[in-house]
PDB file of C-alpha atoms in Angstrom:
ATOM      1  CA  UNK Z  24      99.615  86.338  95.146  1.00  0.00           C
ATOM      2  CA  UNK Z  25     100.623  82.759  95.697  1.00  0.00           C
ATOM      3  CA  UNK Z  26      97.986  80.905  93.698  1.00  0.00           C
ATOM      4  CA  UNK Z  27      96.255  78.933  96.436  1.00  0.00           C
ATOM      5  CA  UNK Z  28      92.865  79.150  94.749  1.00  0.00           C
ATOM      6  CA  UNK Z  29      94.173  78.217  91.329  1.00  0.00           C
ATOM      7  CA  UNK Z  30      94.443  80.148  88.065  1.00  0.00           C
ATOM      8  CA  UNK Z  31      92.072  82.874  86.970  1.00  0.00           C
ATOM      9  CA  UNK Z  32      92.566  85.214  89.941  1.00  0.00           C
ATOM     10  CA  UNK Z  33      95.161  87.409  88.223  1.00  0.00           C
ATOM     11  CA  UNK Z  34      92.795  90.012  86.642  1.00  0.00           C
ATOM     12  CA  UNK Z  35      91.162  90.828  89.997  1.00  0.00           C
ATOM     13  CA  UNK Z  36      94.589  90.999  91.653  1.00  0.00           C
ATOM     14  CA  UNK Z  37      95.868  93.425  89.003  1.00  0.00           C
ATOM     15  CA  UNK Z  38      92.703  95.553  89.066  1.00  0.00           C
ATOM     16  CA  UNK Z  39      92.892  95.839  92.850  1.00  0.00           C
ATOM     17  CA  UNK Z  40      96.528  96.948  92.813  1.00  0.00           C
ATOM     18  CA  UNK Z  41      95.935  99.495  90.049  1.00  0.00           C
ATOM     19  CA  UNK Z  42      92.876 100.951  91.799  1.00  0.00           C
ATOM     20  CA  UNK Z  43      94.702 101.140  95.133  1.00  0.00           C
ATOM     21  CA  UNK Z  44      97.669 102.929  93.556  1.00  0.00           C
ATOM     22  CA  UNK Z  45      95.391 105.388  91.744  1.00  0.00           C
ATOM     23  CA  UNK Z  46      93.371 106.163  94.884  1.00  0.00           C
ATOM     24  CA  UNK Z  47      96.488 106.689  96.991  1.00  0.00           C
ATOM     25  CA  UNK Z  48      98.071 108.872  94.293  1.00  0.00           C
ATOM     26  CA  UNK Z  49      94.907 110.960  93.948  1.00  0.00           C
ATOM     27  CA  UNK Z  50      94.708 111.408  97.711  1.00  0.00           C
ATOM     28  CA  UNK Z  51      98.338 112.555  97.853  1.00  0.00           C
ATOM     29  CA  UNK Z  52      97.699 114.886  94.912  1.00  0.00           C
ATOM     30  CA  UNK Z  53      94.731 116.424  96.730  1.00  0.00           C
ATOM     31  CA  UNK Z  54      96.868 116.890  99.841  1.00  0.00           C
ATOM     32  CA  UNK Z  55      99.544 118.544  97.693  1.00  0.00           C
ATOM     33  CA  UNK Z  56      96.978 120.945  96.250  1.00  0.00           C
ATOM     34  CA  UNK Z  57      95.671 122.189  99.586  1.00  0.00           C
ATOM     35  CA  UNK Z  58      99.010 122.559 101.391  1.00  0.00           C
ATOM     36  CA  UNK Z  59     101.282 125.566 101.191  1.00  0.00           C
ATOM     37  CA  UNK Z  60     104.666 123.964 100.516  1.00  0.00           C
ATOM     38  CA  UNK Z  61     106.274 120.798  99.253  1.00  0.00           C
ATOM     39  CA  UNK Z  62     107.615 119.913 102.692  1.00  0.00           C
ATOM     40  CA  UNK Z  63     104.177 120.121 104.283  1.00  0.00           C
ATOM     41  CA  UNK Z  64     102.557 118.138 101.476  1.00  0.00           C
ATOM     42  CA  UNK Z  65     105.210 115.399 101.689  1.00  0.00           C
ATOM     43  CA  UNK Z  66     104.800 115.124 105.453  1.00  0.00           C
ATOM     44  CA  UNK Z  67     100.993 115.115 105.275  1.00  0.00           C
ATOM     45  CA  UNK Z  68     100.966 112.586 102.415  1.00  0.00           C
ATOM     46  CA  UNK Z  69     103.321 110.289 104.305  1.00  0.00           C
ATOM     47  CA  UNK Z  70     101.168 110.509 107.430  1.00  0.00           C
ATOM     48  CA  UNK Z  71      98.046 109.760 105.375  1.00  0.00           C
ATOM     49  CA  UNK Z  72      99.643 106.616 103.939  1.00  0.00           C
ATOM     50  CA  UNK Z  73     100.886 105.519 107.362  1.00  0.00           C
ATOM     51  CA  UNK Z  74      97.464 105.969 108.977  1.00  0.00           C
ATOM     52  CA  UNK Z  75      95.849 104.180 106.050  1.00  0.00           C
ATOM     53  CA  UNK Z  76      98.159 101.208 106.573  1.00  0.00           C
ATOM     54  CA  UNK Z  77      97.708 101.332 110.345  1.00  0.00           C
ATOM     55  CA  UNK Z  78      93.948 100.803 110.054  1.00  0.00           C
ATOM     56  CA  UNK Z  79      94.090  98.342 107.139  1.00  0.00           C
ATOM     57  CA  UNK Z  80      94.145  95.179 109.231  1.00  0.00           C
ATOM     58  CA  UNK Z  81      97.799  94.237 108.683  1.00  0.00           C
ATOM     59  CA  UNK Z  82      98.975  94.875 112.219  1.00  0.00           C
ATOM     60  CA  UNK Z  83      95.794  94.311 114.191  1.00  0.00           C
ATOM     61  CA  UNK Z  84      92.530  92.565 113.458  1.00  0.00           C
ATOM     62  CA  UNK Z  85      89.748  94.988 112.483  1.00  0.00           C
ATOM     63  CA  UNK Z  86      87.638  93.513 115.291  1.00  0.00           C
ATOM     64  CA  UNK Z  87      90.163  94.751 117.873  1.00  0.00           C
ATOM     65  CA  UNK Z  88      90.203  98.365 116.683  1.00  0.00           C
ATOM     66  CA  UNK Z  89      88.530 100.566 119.338  1.00  0.00           C
ATOM     67  CA  UNK Z  90      84.971 101.607 118.500  1.00  0.00           C
ATOM     68  CA  UNK Z  91      85.905 105.276 118.262  1.00  0.00           C
ATOM     69  CA  UNK Z  92      88.443 104.531 115.502  1.00  0.00           C
ATOM     70  CA  UNK Z  93      86.492 102.050 113.328  1.00  0.00           C
ATOM     71  CA  UNK Z  94      85.535 104.832 110.920  1.00  0.00           C
ATOM     72  CA  UNK Z  95      89.227 105.128 109.963  1.00  0.00           C
ATOM     73  CA  UNK Z  96      89.178 101.504 108.862  1.00  0.00           C
ATOM     74  CA  UNK Z  97      86.189 102.194 106.601  1.00  0.00           C
ATOM     75  CA  UNK Z  98      87.899 105.226 105.027  1.00  0.00           C
ATOM     76  CA  UNK Z  99      91.256 103.520 104.536  1.00  0.00           C
ATOM     77  CA  UNK Z 100      91.943 102.584 100.904  1.00  0.00           C
ATOM     78  CA  UNK Z 101      94.525 100.120 102.196  1.00  0.00           C
ATOM     79  CA  UNK Z 102      91.846  98.249 104.151  1.00  0.00           C
ATOM     80  CA  UNK Z 103      89.670  97.829 101.065  1.00  0.00           C
ATOM     81  CA  UNK Z 104      92.600  96.734  98.899  1.00  0.00           C
ATOM     82  CA  UNK Z 105      93.841  94.294 101.568  1.00  0.00           C
ATOM     83  CA  UNK Z 106      90.373  92.759 101.959  1.00  0.00           C
ATOM     84  CA  UNK Z 107      89.947  92.468  98.182  1.00  0.00           C
ATOM     85  CA  UNK Z 108      93.322  90.745  97.763  1.00  0.00           C
ATOM     86  CA  UNK Z 109      92.766  88.317 100.643  1.00  0.00           C
ATOM     87  CA  UNK Z 110      89.213  87.480  99.600  1.00  0.00           C
ATOM     88  CA  UNK Z 111      90.328  86.961  96.005  1.00  0.00           C
ATOM     89  CA  UNK Z 112      93.069  84.590  97.136  1.00  0.00           C
ATOM     90  CA  UNK Z 113      91.371  82.652  99.935  1.00  0.00           C
ATOM     91  CA  UNK Z 114      87.613  82.599  99.273  1.00  0.00           C
ATOM     92  CA  UNK Z 115      87.641  79.718  96.799  1.00  0.00           C
ATOM     93  CA  UNK Z 116      89.788  77.316  98.809  1.00  0.00           C
ATOM     94  CA  UNK Z 117      88.077  74.233 100.196  1.00  0.00           C
ATOM     95  CA  UNK Z 118      90.933  72.059 101.493  1.00  0.00           C
ATOM     96  CA  UNK Z 119      93.789  73.970 103.130  1.00  0.00           C
ATOM     97  CA  UNK Z 120      95.986  72.250 105.698  1.00  0.00           C
ATOM     98  CA  UNK Z 121      98.587  73.977 107.828  1.00  0.00           C
ATOM     99  CA  UNK Z 122     101.724  71.945 108.474  1.00  0.00           C
ATOM    100  CA  UNK Z 123     104.382  72.726 111.067  1.00  0.00           C
ATOM    101  CA  UNK Z 124     107.746  70.980 111.081  1.00  0.00           C
ATOM    102  CA  UNK Z 125     109.990  71.264 114.142  1.00  0.00           C
ATOM    103  CA  UNK Z 126     112.990  68.986 113.981  1.00  0.00           C
ATOM    104  CA  UNK Z 127     111.707  65.530 113.114  1.00  0.00           C
ATOM    105  CA  UNK Z 128     108.152  66.248 114.327  1.00  0.00           C
ATOM    106  CA  UNK Z 129     105.530  67.134 111.757  1.00  0.00           C
ATOM    107  CA  UNK Z 130     102.082  68.382 112.806  1.00  0.00           C
ATOM    108  CA  UNK Z 131      99.232  69.059 110.402  1.00  0.00           C
ATOM    109  CA  UNK Z 132      96.078  71.000 111.263  1.00  0.00           C
ATOM    110  CA  UNK Z 133      93.025  71.197 109.077  1.00  0.00           C
ATOM    111  CA  UNK Z 134      91.648  70.949 106.530  1.00  0.00           C
ATOM    112  CA  UNK Z 135      90.225  74.464 106.599  1.00  0.00           C
ATOM    113  CA  UNK Z 136      88.267  76.452 104.047  1.00  0.00           C
ATOM    114  CA  UNK Z 137      89.407  79.874 102.903  1.00  0.00           C
ATOM    115  CA  UNK Z 138      86.246  81.432 104.346  1.00  0.00           C
ATOM    116  CA  UNK Z 139      87.092  79.953 107.762  1.00  0.00           C
ATOM    117  CA  UNK Z 140      90.518  81.586 107.710  1.00  0.00           C
ATOM    118  CA  UNK Z 141      89.061  84.928 106.590  1.00  0.00           C
ATOM    119  CA  UNK Z 142      86.410  84.883 109.307  1.00  0.00           C
ATOM    120  CA  UNK Z 143      89.034  83.953 111.912  1.00  0.00           C
ATOM    121  CA  UNK Z 144      90.827  87.244 111.204  1.00  0.00           C
ATOM    122  CA  UNK Z 145      87.558  89.198 110.688  1.00  0.00           C
ATOM    123  CA  UNK Z 146      88.436  89.946 107.063  1.00  0.00           C
ATOM    124  CA  UNK Z 147      86.732  89.469 103.710  1.00  0.00           C
ATOM    125  CA  UNK Z 148      83.121  90.094 104.663  1.00  0.00           C
ATOM    126  CA  UNK Z 149      82.287  90.998 101.039  1.00  0.00           C
ATOM    127  CA  UNK Z 150      83.395  89.932  97.566  1.00  0.00           C
ATOM    128  CA  UNK Z 151      86.483  91.400  95.877  1.00  0.00           C
ATOM    129  CA  UNK Z 152      84.119  93.186  93.492  1.00  0.00           C
ATOM    130  CA  UNK Z 153      82.563  95.099  96.388  1.00  0.00           C
ATOM    131  CA  UNK Z 154      85.943  96.294  97.662  1.00  0.00           C
ATOM    132  CA  UNK Z 155      87.063  97.254  94.140  1.00  0.00           C
ATOM    133  CA  UNK Z 156      83.803  99.167  93.645  1.00  0.00           C
ATOM    134  CA  UNK Z 157      84.494 101.084  96.858  1.00  0.00           C
ATOM    135  CA  UNK Z 158      88.014 101.882  95.615  1.00  0.00           C
ATOM    136  CA  UNK Z 159      86.702 102.990  92.202  1.00  0.00           C
ATOM    137  CA  UNK Z 160      84.040 105.182  93.831  1.00  0.00           C
ATOM    138  CA  UNK Z 161      86.676 106.729  96.082  1.00  0.00           C
ATOM    139  CA  UNK Z 162      88.835 107.400  93.023  1.00  0.00           C
ATOM    140  CA  UNK Z 163      85.950 109.199  91.265  1.00  0.00           C
ATOM    141  CA  UNK Z 164      85.239 111.296  94.366  1.00  0.00           C
ATOM    142  CA  UNK Z 165      88.914 112.206  94.722  1.00  0.00           C
ATOM    143  CA  UNK Z 166      89.236 113.160  91.043  1.00  0.00           C
ATOM    144  CA  UNK Z 167      86.177 115.416  91.387  1.00  0.00           C
ATOM    145  CA  UNK Z 168      87.641 116.960  94.556  1.00  0.00           C
ATOM    146  CA  UNK Z 169      90.974 117.542  92.765  1.00  0.00           C
ATOM    147  CA  UNK Z 170      89.182 119.235  89.865  1.00  0.00           C
ATOM    148  CA  UNK Z 171      87.134 121.458  92.188  1.00  0.00           C
ATOM    149  CA  UNK Z 172      90.190 122.332  94.275  1.00  0.00           C
ATOM    150  CA  UNK Z 173      92.143 123.311  91.182  1.00  0.00           C
ATOM    151  CA  UNK Z 174      89.215 125.330  89.880  1.00  0.00           C
ATOM    152  CA  UNK Z 175      88.780 127.246  93.144  1.00  0.00           C
ATOM    153  CA  UNK Z 176      92.351 127.679  94.409  1.00  0.00           C
ATOM    154  CA  UNK Z 177      94.577 127.744  91.353  1.00  0.00           C
ATOM    155  CA  UNK Z 178      94.335 130.953  89.368  1.00  0.00           C
ATOM    156  CA  UNK Z 179      96.365 131.441  86.227  1.00  0.00           C
ATOM    157  CA  UNK Z 180      98.398 134.608  86.220  1.00  0.00           C
ATOM    158  CA  UNK Z 181      99.209 136.245  82.915  1.00  0.00           C
TER     159      UNK Z 181
END
């Protein structure tokens, strides 16, 4: 968070990071419950995080993801957290100029709005509250799945 849109964005930033960490931890916990060994659960959890980051929009614009793989972008907690953080930071900006300095030459482009930059990269279609609601809903679903998995698969031996 670099503070482009001014103060007052910190609570949404913190909430987004906490929700993302909880969702990712719950997903890894669920993977650990359904696998047979620690090695398999570590490998599967690492692959889940890597695929989540792959379809988040960091490396490639969501518009360029092939149609058959777009569903992965919608299921990725990283994509929702990334969109929430970018929208929180850029949506309120009205006058943003981009300046490039090479040697003694200085070029300035703009001014741009934050929404223009978000739409250029096909990000931030909704408000940060929407993305955080999706993360919170995913967390509730994962906690319920963890509870049901423990109830069905884990039997106490006395």
